[in-house]
Amino acid sequence: MTTTQAAAAVKILIAGGFGVGKTTLVGAVSEVAPLRTEEYLTTASVGVDDLAGVDQKDTTTVALDFGRITVSPELVVYLFGTPGQERFWFMWNDLVNGALGGVVIADTRRLETSFASIDFFESRGIPFVVAINCFHGVNTRSADEIRAALDLDPHVPMRVGDVRERSFGRDVLLALVDHLMALPAAAG
């Protein structure tokens, strides 16, 4: 690469429901301090935000999380974490522009919060993987039960682990790369 060539950029979208670990995953794998747009939950969110299962949560992403991974001088991966609350979902339509693929983070305590993210990627034909975030190492369901509950196609990769662990985040992103590489080349 010459000094006048820019590195190729790959954009990955990290999506999932409120409180599933999107901000945490971006922070765990980013080589730079991630850009976060978190704000404290206020009384205005009472009755709007469902805190069931995440009652200790006191902040929320209101626009995006952003992180970066330099794979080589020729390739940089940009991670964009979506806001999880329904009232901020309009942001997803802008964040998805140019995304090569996505990661859906799911929480086995609240799998239903993953449906919107899965539908979002499927409806746009964007390849994705599912990362099952086992908070504090707790997973009460088998991989087959989770796959069935999420109604995932058999070809959609799924990984189970803790998004706080950098190695798990790396494994999820590598699963996405493998998935993207296994897809048939677009006709054109």
Coordinates of N, CA and C in Angstrom, one line a residue:
M1 N 0.9 -1.2 0.0 CA 0.0 0.0 0.0 C 0.9 1.2 0.0
T2 N 0.6 2.2 -0.9 CA 1.4 3.4 -0.9 C 0.8 4.4 0.1
T3 N 1.5 5.4 0.3 CA 1.0 6.4 1.3 C -0.2 7.2 0.8
T4 N -0.5 7.1 -0.5 CA -1.7 7.8 -1.0 C -2.9 6.9 -1.0
Q5 N -2.8 5.6 -0.7 CA -3.9 4.7 -0.7 C -4.5 4.6 0.7
A6 N -5.8 4.7 0.8 CA -6.5 4.5 2.1 C -6.7 3.1 2.3
A7 N -6.8 2.7 3.5 CA -7.1 1.3 3.9 C -8.5 1.0 3.5
A8 N -8.8 -0.2 3.1 CA -10.2 -0.6 2.8 C -10.9 -0.6 4.1
A9 N -12.2 -0.2 4.1 CA -13.0 -0.1 5.3 C -14.1 -1.1 5.2
V10 N -14.4 -1.8 6.3 CA -15.5 -2.7 6.4 C -16.3 -2.2 7.6
K11 N -17.6 -2.1 7.3 CA -18.6 -1.7 8.3 C -19.4 -2.8 8.8
I12 N -19.5 -3.0 10.1 CA -20.2 -4.1 10.8 C -21.2 -3.4 11.7
L13 N -22.5 -3.8 11.7 CA -23.5 -3.3 12.6 C -23.7 -4.3 13.7
I14 N -23.7 -3.8 14.9 CA -24.0 -4.6 16.1 C -25.4 -4.2 16.6
A15 N -26.3 -5.2 16.6 CA -27.7 -4.8 16.9 C -28.2 -5.8 18.0
G16 N -29.3 -5.5 18.6 CA -30.0 -6.3 19.6 C -30.9 -5.4 20.4
G17 N -31.6 -6.1 21.3 CA -32.5 -5.4 22.2 C -31.9 -4.5 23.2
F18 N -32.7 -3.8 24.0 CA -32.2 -3.0 25.1 C -31.5 -3.8 26.1
G19 N -30.3 -3.4 26.4 CA -29.6 -4.0 27.5 C -29.0 -5.4 27.3
V20 N -28.8 -5.8 26.0 CA -28.2 -7.1 25.7 C -26.7 -7.2 25.7
G21 N -26.0 -6.0 25.6 CA -24.6 -6.0 25.6 C -23.9 -5.4 24.4
K22 N -24.6 -4.7 23.6 CA -24.0 -4.1 22.3 C -22.9 -3.1 22.7
T23 N -23.1 -2.2 23.6 CA -22.1 -1.3 24.0 C -20.9 -2.0 24.6
T24 N -21.2 -3.0 25.3 CA -20.1 -3.8 26.0 C -19.3 -4.6 24.9
L25 N -19.9 -5.2 23.9 CA -19.2 -5.9 22.9 C -18.3 -4.9 22.1
V26 N -18.8 -3.8 21.7 CA -18.0 -2.8 21.0 C -16.8 -2.4 21.8
G27 N -17.0 -2.1 23.1 CA -15.9 -1.7 24.0 C -14.9 -2.8 24.2
A28 N -15.3 -4.1 24.2 CA -14.4 -5.2 24.5 C -13.5 -5.5 23.3
V29 N -13.9 -5.2 22.1 CA -13.1 -5.5 20.9 C -12.4 -4.3 20.3
S30 N -12.9 -3.1 20.5 CA -12.3 -2.0 19.8 C -10.9 -1.7 20.3
E31 N -10.0 -1.3 19.4 CA -8.6 -1.0 19.7 C -8.5 0.4 20.2
V32 N -9.5 1.2 20.0 CA -9.5 2.6 20.5 C -10.7 2.7 21.5
A33 N -10.6 3.7 22.3 CA -11.7 4.0 23.3 C -12.9 4.2 22.4
P34 N -14.0 3.4 22.6 CA -15.1 3.6 21.7 C -15.9 4.9 22.0
L35 N -16.4 5.4 20.9 CA -17.4 6.5 21.0 C -18.7 6.0 21.5
R36 N -19.2 6.6 22.5 CA -20.5 6.1 23.1 C -21.4 7.3 23.2
T37 N -22.7 7.1 22.9 CA -23.7 8.1 23.1 C -24.7 7.7 24.1
E38 N -24.1 7.4 25.3 CA -25.0 6.9 26.4 C -25.5 8.1 27.3
E39 N -26.7 7.9 27.7 CA -27.3 8.9 28.6 C -27.9 8.1 29.7
Y40 N -28.1 8.8 30.9 CA -28.7 8.1 32.0 C -30.2 8.0 31.8
L41 N -30.7 6.9 32.2 CA -32.2 6.7 32.2 C -32.8 7.7 33.2
T42 N -33.9 8.2 32.8 CA -34.6 9.2 33.7 C -36.0 8.7 34.0
T43 N -36.7 9.5 34.7 CA -38.1 9.2 35.0 C -39.0 9.2 33.8
A44 N -38.5 9.9 32.7 CA -39.2 10.0 31.5 C -39.3 8.6 30.8
S45 N -38.4 7.7 31.1 CA -38.4 6.4 30.5 C -39.3 5.4 31.3
V46 N -39.8 5.8 32.4 CA -40.7 4.9 33.2 C -42.0 4.7 32.4
G47 N -42.3 3.4 32.2 CA -43.5 3.0 31.4 C -43.2 3.0 29.9
V48 N -42.0 3.4 29.5 CA -41.6 3.4 28.1 C -40.6 2.3 27.9
D49 N -39.6 2.2 28.8 CA -38.5 1.2 28.6 C -38.8 0.1 29.6
D50 N -38.8 -1.1 29.0 CA -39.0 -2.3 29.8 C -37.6 -2.8 30.4
L51 N -37.5 -2.6 31.7 CA -36.3 -2.9 32.5 C -36.3 -4.3 33.0
A52 N -37.3 -5.1 32.6 CA -37.4 -6.5 33.1 C -36.1 -7.3 32.7
G53 N -35.4 -7.8 33.7 CA -34.2 -8.6 33.4 C -32.9 -7.7 33.4
V54 N -33.1 -6.4 33.3 CA -32.0 -5.5 33.3 C -32.2 -4.3 34.3
D55 N -32.8 -4.6 35.4 CA -33.2 -3.6 36.3 C -32.1 -2.8 36.9
Q56 N -30.8 -3.3 36.8 CA -29.7 -2.6 37.3 C -29.1 -1.6 36.3
K57 N -29.7 -1.6 35.1 CA -29.2 -0.8 34.0 C -29.6 0.7 34.3
D58 N -28.6 1.6 34.2 CA -28.9 3.0 34.4 C -28.6 3.9 33.3
T59 N -28.0 3.4 32.2 CA -27.7 4.2 31.0 C -28.3 3.5 29.8
T60 N -28.4 4.3 28.7 CA -28.8 3.7 27.4 C -28.2 4.4 26.3
T61 N -27.9 3.7 25.2 CA -27.4 4.3 24.0 C -28.5 5.0 23.2
V62 N -28.3 6.3 22.9 CA -29.3 7.0 22.3 C -29.1 7.3 20.8
A63 N -27.9 7.0 20.3 CA -27.6 7.1 18.9 C -26.8 6.0 18.3
L64 N -25.6 5.8 18.8 CA -24.7 4.7 18.4 C -23.5 4.5 19.3
D65 N -22.9 3.4 19.1 CA -21.6 3.1 19.7 C -20.7 2.9 18.5
F66 N -19.4 3.4 18.6 CA -18.5 3.2 17.5 C -17.2 2.7 18.0
G67 N -16.6 1.7 17.3 CA -15.3 1.2 17.6 C -14.6 0.9 16.3
R68 N -13.3 0.6 16.5 CA -12.4 0.3 15.3 C -11.5 -0.8 15.6
I69 N -11.2 -1.6 14.6 CA -10.3 -2.7 14.7 C -9.4 -2.6 13.4
T70 N -8.1 -2.4 13.5 CA -7.2 -2.4 12.4 C -6.7 -3.8 12.2
V71 N -7.2 -4.5 11.1 CA -6.8 -5.8 10.8 C -5.4 -5.8 10.2
S72 N -5.1 -4.9 9.3 CA -3.8 -4.7 8.7 C -3.7 -3.3 8.2
P73 N -2.6 -2.9 7.7 CA -2.5 -1.5 7.1 C -3.5 -1.4 5.9
E74 N -3.9 -2.5 5.4 CA -4.8 -2.4 4.2 C -6.3 -2.6 4.6
L75 N -6.6 -2.9 5.8 CA -8.0 -3.2 6.2 C -8.3 -2.8 7.6
V76 N -9.4 -2.0 7.7 CA -9.9 -1.5 9.0 C -11.4 -1.9 9.1
V77 N -11.8 -2.4 10.2 CA -13.1 -2.7 10.5 C -13.7 -1.7 11.5
Y78 N -14.9 -1.2 11.0 CA -15.6 -0.2 11.9 C -16.8 -0.8 12.4
L79 N -17.0 -0.7 13.7 CA -18.2 -1.3 14.4 C -19.1 -0.2 14.8
F80 N -20.4 -0.4 14.4 CA -21.4 0.5 14.8 C -22.5 -0.2 15.6
G81 N -22.6 0.1 16.9 CA -23.6 -0.4 17.8 C -24.9 0.4 17.7
T82 N -26.0 -0.3 17.5 CA -27.3 0.4 17.4 C -27.9 0.6 18.8
P83 N -28.7 1.6 18.9 CA -29.5 1.8 20.1 C -30.5 0.7 20.2
G84 N -30.8 0.2 21.4 CA -31.7 -0.9 21.6 C -33.1 -0.6 21.9
Q85 N -33.4 0.6 22.3 CA -34.8 1.0 22.7 C -35.6 1.3 21.4
E86 N -36.8 0.8 21.4 CA -37.6 1.0 20.2 C -37.8 2.4 19.8
R87 N -37.8 3.4 20.7 CA -38.0 4.8 20.2 C -36.8 5.3 19.5
F88 N -35.6 4.6 19.5 CA -34.4 5.0 18.8 C -34.2 4.1 17.6
W89 N -35.0 3.2 17.2 CA -34.8 2.3 16.1 C -34.7 3.0 14.8
F90 N -35.3 4.2 14.7 CA -35.2 4.9 13.4 C -33.7 5.2 13.0
M91 N -32.8 5.2 14.0 CA -31.4 5.4 13.7 C -30.8 4.2 12.9
W92 N -31.4 3.0 13.0 CA -30.9 1.8 12.4 C -30.8 2.0 10.9
N93 N -31.9 2.7 10.3 CA -31.9 2.8 8.9 C -30.7 3.6 8.3
D94 N -30.2 4.6 9.1 CA -29.0 5.3 8.7 C -27.8 4.5 9.0
L95 N -27.7 3.9 10.1 CA -26.5 3.1 10.5 C -26.2 2.0 9.6
V96 N -27.2 1.4 9.0 CA -27.0 0.2 8.2 C -26.4 0.5 6.8
N97 N -26.5 1.7 6.4 CA -26.0 2.1 5.0 C -24.5 1.7 5.0
G98 N -24.2 0.9 4.0 CA -22.8 0.5 3.8 C -22.3 -0.7 4.6
A99 N -23.2 -1.2 5.4 CA -22.7 -2.3 6.3 C -22.6 -3.6 5.5
L100 N -21.5 -4.3 5.7 CA -21.2 -5.6 5.0 C -21.9 -6.7 5.7
G101 N -22.1 -6.6 7.0 CA -22.8 -7.7 7.8 C -23.2 -7.2 9.1
G102 N -23.7 -8.1 9.9 CA -24.2 -7.7 11.2 C -24.0 -8.7 12.3
V103 N -24.1 -8.3 13.5 CA -24.1 -9.2 14.7 C -25.4 -8.9 15.5
V104 N -26.2 -9.9 15.7 CA -27.3 -9.7 16.6 C -26.9 -10.3 18.0
I105 N -27.0 -9.5 19.0 CA -26.7 -10.0 20.3 C -28.0 -10.3 21.0
A106 N -28.1 -11.5 21.6 CA -29.3 -12.0 22.2 C -29.0 -12.3 23.7
D107 N -30.0 -12.1 24.5 CA -29.9 -12.5 26.0 C -30.9 -13.6 26.2
T108 N -30.5 -14.7 26.7 CA -31.4 -15.9 26.9 C -32.5 -15.6 27.9
R109 N -32.3 -14.6 28.7 CA -33.4 -14.2 29.7 C -34.5 -13.5 29.0
R110 N -34.2 -12.9 27.8 CA -35.2 -12.1 27.1 C -35.0 -12.2 25.6
L111 N -35.2 -13.5 25.1 CA -34.9 -13.7 23.7 C -35.8 -12.9 22.8
E112 N -37.0 -12.6 23.2 CA -37.9 -11.8 22.4 C -37.4 -10.4 22.0
T113 N -36.4 -9.9 22.7 CA -35.9 -8.6 22.4 C -35.0 -8.7 21.2
S114 N -34.7 -9.9 20.7 CA -33.8 -10.1 19.5 C -34.6 -10.1 18.2
F115 N -35.9 -10.4 18.3 CA -36.7 -10.6 17.0 C -36.6 -9.4 16.1
A116 N -36.7 -8.2 16.6 CA -36.6 -7.0 15.7 C -35.3 -6.9 15.0
S117 N -34.2 -7.2 15.6 CA -32.9 -7.1 15.0 C -32.7 -8.2 13.9
I118 N -33.2 -9.4 14.2 CA -33.1 -10.5 13.2 C -34.0 -10.1 12.0
D119 N -35.2 -9.6 12.3 CA -36.1 -9.2 11.2 C -35.5 -8.1 10.3
F120 N -34.8 -7.2 11.0 CA -34.2 -6.0 10.3 C -33.1 -6.5 9.3
F121 N -32.2 -7.4 9.8 CA -31.2 -7.9 8.8 C -31.8 -8.8 7.7
E122 N -32.7 -9.6 8.1 CA -33.3 -10.5 7.1 C -34.1 -9.7 6.1
S123 N -34.8 -8.7 6.5 CA -35.6 -8.0 5.5 C -34.8 -7.2 4.5
R124 N -33.5 -6.9 4.9 CA -32.6 -6.1 4.0 C -31.6 -7.0 3.3
G125 N -31.7 -8.3 3.6 CA -30.7 -9.2 2.9 C -29.3 -9.1 3.4
I126 N -29.1 -8.6 4.7 CA -27.8 -8.4 5.2 C -27.4 -9.6 6.0
P127 N -26.3 -10.3 5.6 CA -25.8 -11.5 6.4 C -25.5 -11.1 7.8
F128 N -25.8 -12.0 8.8 CA -25.6 -11.7 10.2 C -25.3 -13.0 10.9
V129 N -24.7 -12.9 12.1 CA -24.5 -14.0 13.0 C -25.2 -13.6 14.3
V130 N -25.4 -14.6 15.2 CA -26.1 -14.3 16.4 C -25.1 -14.6 17.6
A131 N -24.9 -13.7 18.5 CA -24.1 -13.9 19.6 C -25.0 -14.0 20.9
I132 N -25.0 -15.1 21.5 CA -25.8 -15.3 22.7 C -25.0 -14.9 23.9
N133 N -25.4 -13.8 24.5 CA -24.6 -13.2 25.6 C -25.1 -13.9 26.9
C134 N -24.2 -14.7 27.5 CA -24.5 -15.4 28.8 C -24.0 -14.5 29.9
F135 N -24.9 -13.7 30.4 CA -24.5 -12.8 31.5 C -24.1 -13.7 32.7
H136 N -22.9 -13.3 33.2 CA -22.3 -14.0 34.4 C -22.2 -15.5 34.2
G137 N -22.0 -15.9 32.9 CA -21.8 -17.3 32.6 C -23.0 -18.2 32.7
V138 N -24.2 -17.5 32.8 CA -25.4 -18.3 32.9 C -26.1 -18.4 31.6
N139 N -26.4 -19.7 31.2 CA -27.2 -20.0 30.0 C -28.1 -21.1 30.4
T140 N -29.4 -20.9 30.3 CA -30.4 -21.8 30.8 C -31.0 -22.6 29.6
R141 N -30.5 -22.4 28.4 CA -31.1 -23.0 27.2 C -30.0 -23.6 26.3
S142 N -30.3 -24.7 25.6 CA -29.3 -25.3 24.7 C -29.3 -24.5 23.4
A143 N -28.2 -24.7 22.7 CA -28.1 -24.0 21.4 C -29.3 -24.3 20.5
D144 N -29.7 -25.6 20.5 CA -30.9 -25.9 19.6 C -32.2 -25.2 20.1
E145 N -32.4 -25.1 21.4 CA -33.6 -24.4 21.9 C -33.5 -22.9 21.5
I146 N -32.3 -22.3 21.6 CA -32.2 -20.9 21.3 C -32.5 -20.7 19.8
R147 N -31.9 -21.6 18.9 CA -32.1 -21.5 17.5 C -33.5 -21.6 17.1
A148 N -34.2 -22.5 17.8 CA -35.7 -22.7 17.5 C -36.5 -21.5 18.0
A149 N -36.2 -21.0 19.2 CA -36.9 -19.9 19.7 C -36.7 -18.6 18.9
L150 N -35.5 -18.5 18.3 CA -35.3 -17.3 17.5 C -35.7 -17.5 16.0
D151 N -36.1 -18.8 15.7 CA -36.5 -19.2 14.4 C -35.4 -18.8 13.3
L152 N -34.2 -19.2 13.7 CA -33.0 -18.9 12.9 C -32.9 -20.0 11.8
D153 N -32.6 -19.5 10.6 CA -32.2 -20.4 9.5 C -31.0 -21.2 9.9
P154 N -30.9 -22.4 9.5 CA -29.8 -23.3 9.9 C -28.4 -22.7 9.4
H155 N -28.4 -21.9 8.4 CA -27.1 -21.4 7.9 C -26.6 -20.2 8.7
V156 N -27.4 -19.6 9.6 CA -27.0 -18.5 10.4 C -26.1 -18.9 11.6
P157 N -24.9 -18.5 11.6 CA -24.0 -18.9 12.7 C -24.4 -18.3 14.0
M158 N -24.2 -19.1 15.0 CA -24.5 -18.7 16.4 C -23.4 -19.0 17.3
R159 N -23.0 -18.1 18.2 CA -21.9 -18.3 19.2 C -22.5 -18.0 20.5
V160 N -22.0 -18.7 21.5 CA -22.5 -18.6 22.9 C -21.3 -18.2 23.8
G161 N -21.4 -17.1 24.5 CA -20.3 -16.7 25.4 C -20.7 -15.4 26.1
D162 N -19.7 -14.7 26.6 CA -19.8 -13.5 27.4 C -19.2 -12.3 26.6
V163 N -20.0 -11.3 26.2 CA -19.6 -10.2 25.4 C -18.5 -9.4 26.1
R164 N -18.4 -9.5 27.4 CA -17.4 -8.7 28.1 C -16.0 -9.3 27.8
E165 N -15.9 -10.5 27.3 CA -14.6 -11.1 27.0 C -14.2 -10.8 25.6
R166 N -13.0 -10.2 25.4 CA -12.5 -9.8 24.1 C -12.4 -11.0 23.2
S167 N -12.0 -12.1 23.7 CA -11.8 -13.3 22.9 C -13.2 -13.8 22.3
F168 N -14.3 -13.7 23.1 CA -15.6 -14.0 22.6 C -16.0 -13.1 21.5
G169 N -15.8 -11.8 21.7 CA -16.1 -10.8 20.6 C -15.3 -11.1 19.3
R170 N -14.1 -11.4 19.5 CA -13.2 -11.8 18.3 C -13.8 -13.0 17.6
D171 N -14.2 -14.0 18.4 CA -14.8 -15.2 17.8 C -16.1 -14.9 17.0
V172 N -16.9 -14.1 17.6 CA -18.1 -13.7 16.9 C -17.8 -13.0 15.6
L173 N -16.9 -12.0 15.6 CA -16.6 -11.3 14.4 C -15.9 -12.2 13.4
L174 N -15.1 -13.2 13.8 CA -14.5 -14.2 12.9 C -15.6 -15.1 12.3
A175 N -16.6 -15.4 13.1 CA -17.7 -16.2 12.6 C -18.5 -15.5 11.5
L176 N -18.6 -14.1 11.7 CA -19.3 -13.3 10.7 C -18.4 -13.3 9.4
V177 N -17.1 -13.1 9.5 CA -16.2 -13.1 8.3 C -16.3 -14.5 7.6
D178 N -16.3 -15.6 8.4 CA -16.4 -16.9 7.7 C -17.7 -17.0 7.0
H179 N -18.8 -16.5 7.6 CA -20.1 -16.6 7.1 C -20.2 -15.8 5.8
L180 N -19.6 -14.6 5.8 CA -19.6 -13.7 4.6 C -18.8 -14.4 3.5
M181 N -17.7 -15.0 3.8 CA -16.9 -15.6 2.8 C -17.5 -16.9 2.2
A182 N -18.4 -17.5 2.9 CA -19.0 -18.7 2.5 C -20.2 -18.4 1.6
L183 N -20.7 -17.2 1.6 CA -21.9 -16.8 0.8 C -21.5 -16.8 -0.7
P184 N -22.5 -17.2 -1.5 CA -22.2 -17.2 -3.0 C -21.9 -15.7 -3.4
A185 N -21.0 -15.6 -4.4 CA -20.7 -14.2 -4.9 C -22.0 -13.6 -5.5
A186 N -22.2 -12.4 -5.3 CA -23.3 -11.7 -5.9 C -23.2 -11.7 -7.4
A187 N -24.4 -12.0 -8.0 CA -24.4 -11.9 -9.5 C -24.3 -10.5 -9.9
G188 N -23.5 -10.3 -10.9 CA -23.4 -8.9 -11.3 C -22.5 -8.8 -12.5

